[in-house]
Amino acid sequence: MNAPSLAEETGRDAVPAARISGRISAVAGQAQRQMRSWAAAYPGLFGAEAFDPALFSTLSLAAAFSGPWHTADELRMANRMCLWCFALDYLVDYAATTEAEVTRIVERCEAVAGGARPAADDELTVFLAEIRDELAALPAFAELGGVWRDELRRMLAAMAREWTWKAARRDGDTGRPTLAEYLDNADNLGFSFVFAAHWIATCGTGPGGGVDPVRQASRAVQRVIRLLNDLGTYERDLKWGDLNALLLDATREEVGRRVAEATAEARRLLELARAEHPREADYMERQMDFCAGFYRVTDYWGAP
């Protein structure tokens, strides 16, 4: 059973904010059950303790609060793609022990995204192939499928680059990326890639306007979320051996200033995108603002 739409709720006079929040939370609950069923189908991907119940709950809440006008089924693609990205991130960041392993992951994912058949025992690319086939069956894929594949390539390249930075640090190399270089690598976050899949799934027959303004806004939002994530996950990143803006050449105060500057730039680009794509701009802005509150309190990952 689908919840009433946000338009139905807000179309009434003086709808209490708690009622709207209740509906959003109900959609998130439906989405969480979907996500847990997808994870159960791939125990080799999602068996680690890091994929605890709270991870599914908080990821589903992020999507539901970003697009409160959507049903759980309309958020399905965003949630599937996001869950796949978390599996990818875990394999690259924590499971891979050699650069050759990372390279093989990148090559397998790029090949499958381009249409190759995955190996039956490769859960990561089997899951990706399922998503690819779902997307390819949608009308908007004809115009936006290339965007999705490009965002995947960018994300994979950024993840591999971060892996080499971390490996060099483990090997005693005292060199490290500057904050500017680190932010230029923000595609490793995966926001723009997940958003591309969501866009294909929710824009009907096609984007109906310019694609570049949306992509530019998406990338700007991604940079903001990258910094918000780092401010909120510093202690975990220390424990897990991750890179973090605060472990580079920046103080917490400087990173805070960069967040403010990046947020202002993201809102400027979102306004440009909103001229032709108001719903997509609203979704991205709400996710950025959700993360600003979320990372003040907790993180998505469970214990490793």
mmCIF file of N, CA and C in Angstrom, residues 30-76:
data_model
loop_
_atom_site.group_PDB
_atom_site.id
_atom_site.type_symbol
_atom_site.label_atom_id
_atom_site.label_comp_id
_atom_site.label_asym_id
_atom_site.label_seq_id
_atom_site.Cartn_x
_atom_site.Cartn_y
_atom_site.Cartn_z
ATOM 1 N N GLN A 30 9.029 1.646 4.380
ATOM 2 C CA GLN A 30 8.796 0.758 3.242
ATOM 3 C C GLN A 30 10.082 0.539 2.453
ATOM 4 N N ALA A 31 10.816 1.616 2.235
ATOM 5 C CA ALA A 31 12.061 1.517 1.474
ATOM 6 C C ALA A 31 13.101 0.690 2.222
ATOM 7 N N GLN A 32 13.138 0.826 3.536
ATOM 8 C CA GLN A 32 14.103 0.052 4.317
ATOM 9 C C GLN A 32 13.848 -1.438 4.153
ATOM 10 N N ARG A 33 12.601 -1.845 4.170
ATOM 11 C CA ARG A 33 12.297 -3.271 3.980
ATOM 12 C C ARG A 33 12.735 -3.736 2.597
ATOM 13 N N GLN A 34 12.543 -2.880 1.586
ATOM 14 C CA GLN A 34 13.027 -3.230 0.254
ATOM 15 C C GLN A 34 14.544 -3.412 0.265
ATOM 16 N N MET A 35 15.231 -2.475 0.879
ATOM 17 C CA MET A 35 16.694 -2.525 0.882
ATOM 18 C C MET A 35 17.216 -3.764 1.603
ATOM 19 N N ARG A 36 16.580 -4.130 2.682
ATOM 20 C CA ARG A 36 17.025 -5.320 3.410
ATOM 21 C C ARG A 36 16.813 -6.581 2.576
ATOM 22 N N SER A 37 15.742 -6.604 1.784
ATOM 23 C CA SER A 37 15.518 -7.773 0.922
ATOM 24 C C SER A 37 16.562 -7.836 -0.186
ATOM 25 N N TRP A 38 16.971 -6.691 -0.728
ATOM 26 C CA TRP A 38 18.022 -6.690 -1.757
ATOM 27 C C TRP A 38 19.341 -7.167 -1.151
ATOM 28 N N ALA A 39 19.640 -6.693 0.045
ATOM 29 C CA ALA A 39 20.886 -7.102 0.691
ATOM 30 C C ALA A 39 20.889 -8.602 0.984
ATOM 31 N N ALA A 40 19.733 -9.129 1.375
ATOM 32 C CA ALA A 40 19.654 -10.562 1.673
ATOM 33 C C ALA A 40 19.931 -11.410 0.444
ATOM 34 N N ALA A 41 19.650 -10.869 -0.736
ATOM 35 C CA ALA A 41 19.894 -11.611 -1.975
ATOM 36 C C ALA A 41 21.372 -11.679 -2.322
ATOM 37 N N TYR A 42 22.183 -10.839 -1.663
ATOM 38 C CA TYR A 42 23.625 -10.787 -1.943
ATOM 39 C C TYR A 42 24.411 -10.856 -0.634
ATOM 40 N N PRO A 43 24.375 -11.998 0.032
ATOM 41 C CA PRO A 43 25.036 -12.088 1.344
ATOM 42 C C PRO A 43 26.539 -11.878 1.280
ATOM 43 N N GLY A 44 27.142 -12.166 0.138
ATOM 44 C CA GLY A 44 28.575 -11.937 0.014
ATOM 45 C C GLY A 44 28.947 -10.473 -0.017
ATOM 46 N N LEU A 45 27.996 -9.623 -0.403
ATOM 47 C CA LEU A 45 28.242 -8.178 -0.449
ATOM 48 C C LEU A 45 27.927 -7.494 0.869
ATOM 49 N N PHE A 46 26.890 -7.976 1.543
ATOM 50 C CA PHE A 46 26.352 -7.220 2.671
ATOM 51 C C PHE A 46 26.418 -7.985 3.988
ATOM 52 N N GLY A 47 27.339 -8.933 4.094
ATOM 53 C CA GLY A 47 27.430 -9.724 5.310
ATOM 54 C C GLY A 47 28.271 -9.109 6.408
ATOM 55 N N ALA A 48 29.051 -8.084 6.098
ATOM 56 C CA ALA A 48 29.931 -7.484 7.105
ATOM 57 C C ALA A 48 29.128 -6.724 8.157
ATOM 58 N N GLU A 49 29.705 -6.594 9.355
ATOM 59 C CA GLU A 49 29.025 -5.889 10.443
ATOM 60 C C GLU A 49 28.753 -4.435 10.108
ATOM 61 N N ALA A 50 29.524 -3.876 9.192
ATOM 62 C CA ALA A 50 29.313 -2.476 8.816
ATOM 63 C C ALA A 50 27.929 -2.250 8.222
ATOM 64 N N PHE A 51 27.328 -3.296 7.658
ATOM 65 C CA PHE A 51 25.984 -3.187 7.084
ATOM 66 C C PHE A 51 24.962 -3.571 8.152
ATOM 67 N N ASP A 52 24.887 -2.752 9.184
ATOM 68 C CA ASP A 52 23.986 -3.051 10.293
ATOM 69 C C ASP A 52 22.591 -2.501 9.999
ATOM 70 N N PRO A 53 21.576 -2.830 10.821
ATOM 71 C CA PRO A 53 20.214 -2.368 10.541
ATOM 72 C C PRO A 53 20.093 -0.853 10.413
ATOM 73 N N ALA A 54 20.877 -0.112 11.194
ATOM 74 C CA ALA A 54 20.783 1.347 11.137
ATOM 75 C C ALA A 54 21.225 1.890 9.790
ATOM 76 N N LEU A 55 22.141 1.206 9.108
ATOM 77 C CA LEU A 55 22.571 1.675 7.790
ATOM 78 C C LEU A 55 21.392 1.700 6.821
ATOM 79 N N PHE A 56 20.612 0.625 6.800
ATOM 80 C CA PHE A 56 19.459 0.581 5.902
ATOM 81 C C PHE A 56 18.422 1.631 6.295
ATOM 82 N N SER A 57 18.242 1.809 7.598
ATOM 83 C CA SER A 57 17.267 2.790 8.076
ATOM 84 C C SER A 57 17.659 4.209 7.686
ATOM 85 N N THR A 58 18.912 4.568 7.938
ATOM 86 C CA THR A 58 19.321 5.946 7.680
ATOM 87 C C THR A 58 19.424 6.241 6.184
ATOM 88 N N LEU A 59 19.851 5.269 5.382
ATOM 89 C CA LEU A 59 19.877 5.494 3.933
ATOM 90 C C LEU A 59 18.473 5.711 3.388
ATOM 91 N N SER A 60 17.518 4.930 3.865
ATOM 92 C CA SER A 60 16.150 5.092 3.373
ATOM 93 C C SER A 60 15.559 6.423 3.822
ATOM 94 N N LEU A 61 15.917 6.873 5.008
ATOM 95 C CA LEU A 61 15.447 8.177 5.477
ATOM 96 C C LEU A 61 16.029 9.307 4.636
ATOM 97 N N ALA A 62 17.298 9.189 4.254
ATOM 98 C CA ALA A 62 17.920 10.235 3.440
ATOM 99 C C ALA A 62 17.172 10.429 2.133
ATOM 100 N N ALA A 63 16.820 9.345 1.471
ATOM 101 C CA ALA A 63 16.094 9.457 0.204
ATOM 102 C C ALA A 63 14.681 9.974 0.424
ATOM 103 N N ALA A 64 14.010 9.481 1.460
ATOM 104 C CA ALA A 64 12.622 9.880 1.696
ATOM 105 C C ALA A 64 12.508 11.359 2.045
ATOM 106 N N PHE A 65 13.427 11.872 2.844
ATOM 107 C CA PHE A 65 13.380 13.290 3.189
ATOM 108 C C PHE A 65 13.871 14.167 2.042
ATOM 109 N N SER A 66 14.687 13.614 1.149
ATOM 110 C CA SER A 66 15.134 14.394 -0.009
ATOM 111 C C SER A 66 14.017 14.573 -1.024
ATOM 112 N N GLY A 67 13.198 13.554 -1.186
ATOM 113 C CA GLY A 67 12.088 13.612 -2.142
ATOM 114 C C GLY A 67 10.780 13.263 -1.469
ATOM 115 N N PRO A 68 10.267 14.112 -0.581
ATOM 116 C CA PRO A 68 9.078 13.750 0.199
ATOM 117 C C PRO A 68 7.813 13.607 -0.630
ATOM 118 N N TRP A 69 7.854 14.032 -1.880
ATOM 119 C CA TRP A 69 6.716 13.857 -2.782
ATOM 120 C C TRP A 69 6.700 12.466 -3.413
ATOM 121 N N HIS A 70 7.766 11.685 -3.221
ATOM 122 C CA HIS A 70 7.882 10.373 -3.848
ATOM 123 C C HIS A 70 7.310 9.276 -2.958
ATOM 124 N N THR A 71 6.839 8.211 -3.601
ATOM 125 C CA THR A 71 6.521 6.976 -2.898
ATOM 126 C C THR A 71 7.790 6.135 -2.771
ATOM 127 N N ALA A 72 7.701 5.069 -1.995
ATOM 128 C CA ALA A 72 8.851 4.170 -1.865
ATOM 129 C C ALA A 72 9.211 3.553 -3.207
ATOM 130 N N ASP A 73 8.206 3.227 -4.008
ATOM 131 C CA ASP A 73 8.497 2.644 -5.321
ATOM 132 C C ASP A 73 9.199 3.646 -6.229
ATOM 133 N N GLU A 74 8.849 4.920 -6.115
ATOM 134 C CA GLU A 74 9.514 5.941 -6.928
ATOM 135 C C GLU A 74 10.950 6.192 -6.474
ATOM 136 N N LEU A 75 11.229 5.904 -5.226
ATOM 137 C CA LEU A 75 12.592 6.043 -4.704
ATOM 138 C C LEU A 75 13.393 4.751 -4.836
ATOM 139 N N ARG A 76 12.767 3.740 -5.393
ATOM 140 C CA ARG A 76 13.387 2.417 -5.454
ATOM 141 C C ARG A 76 14.746 2.451 -6.149
#
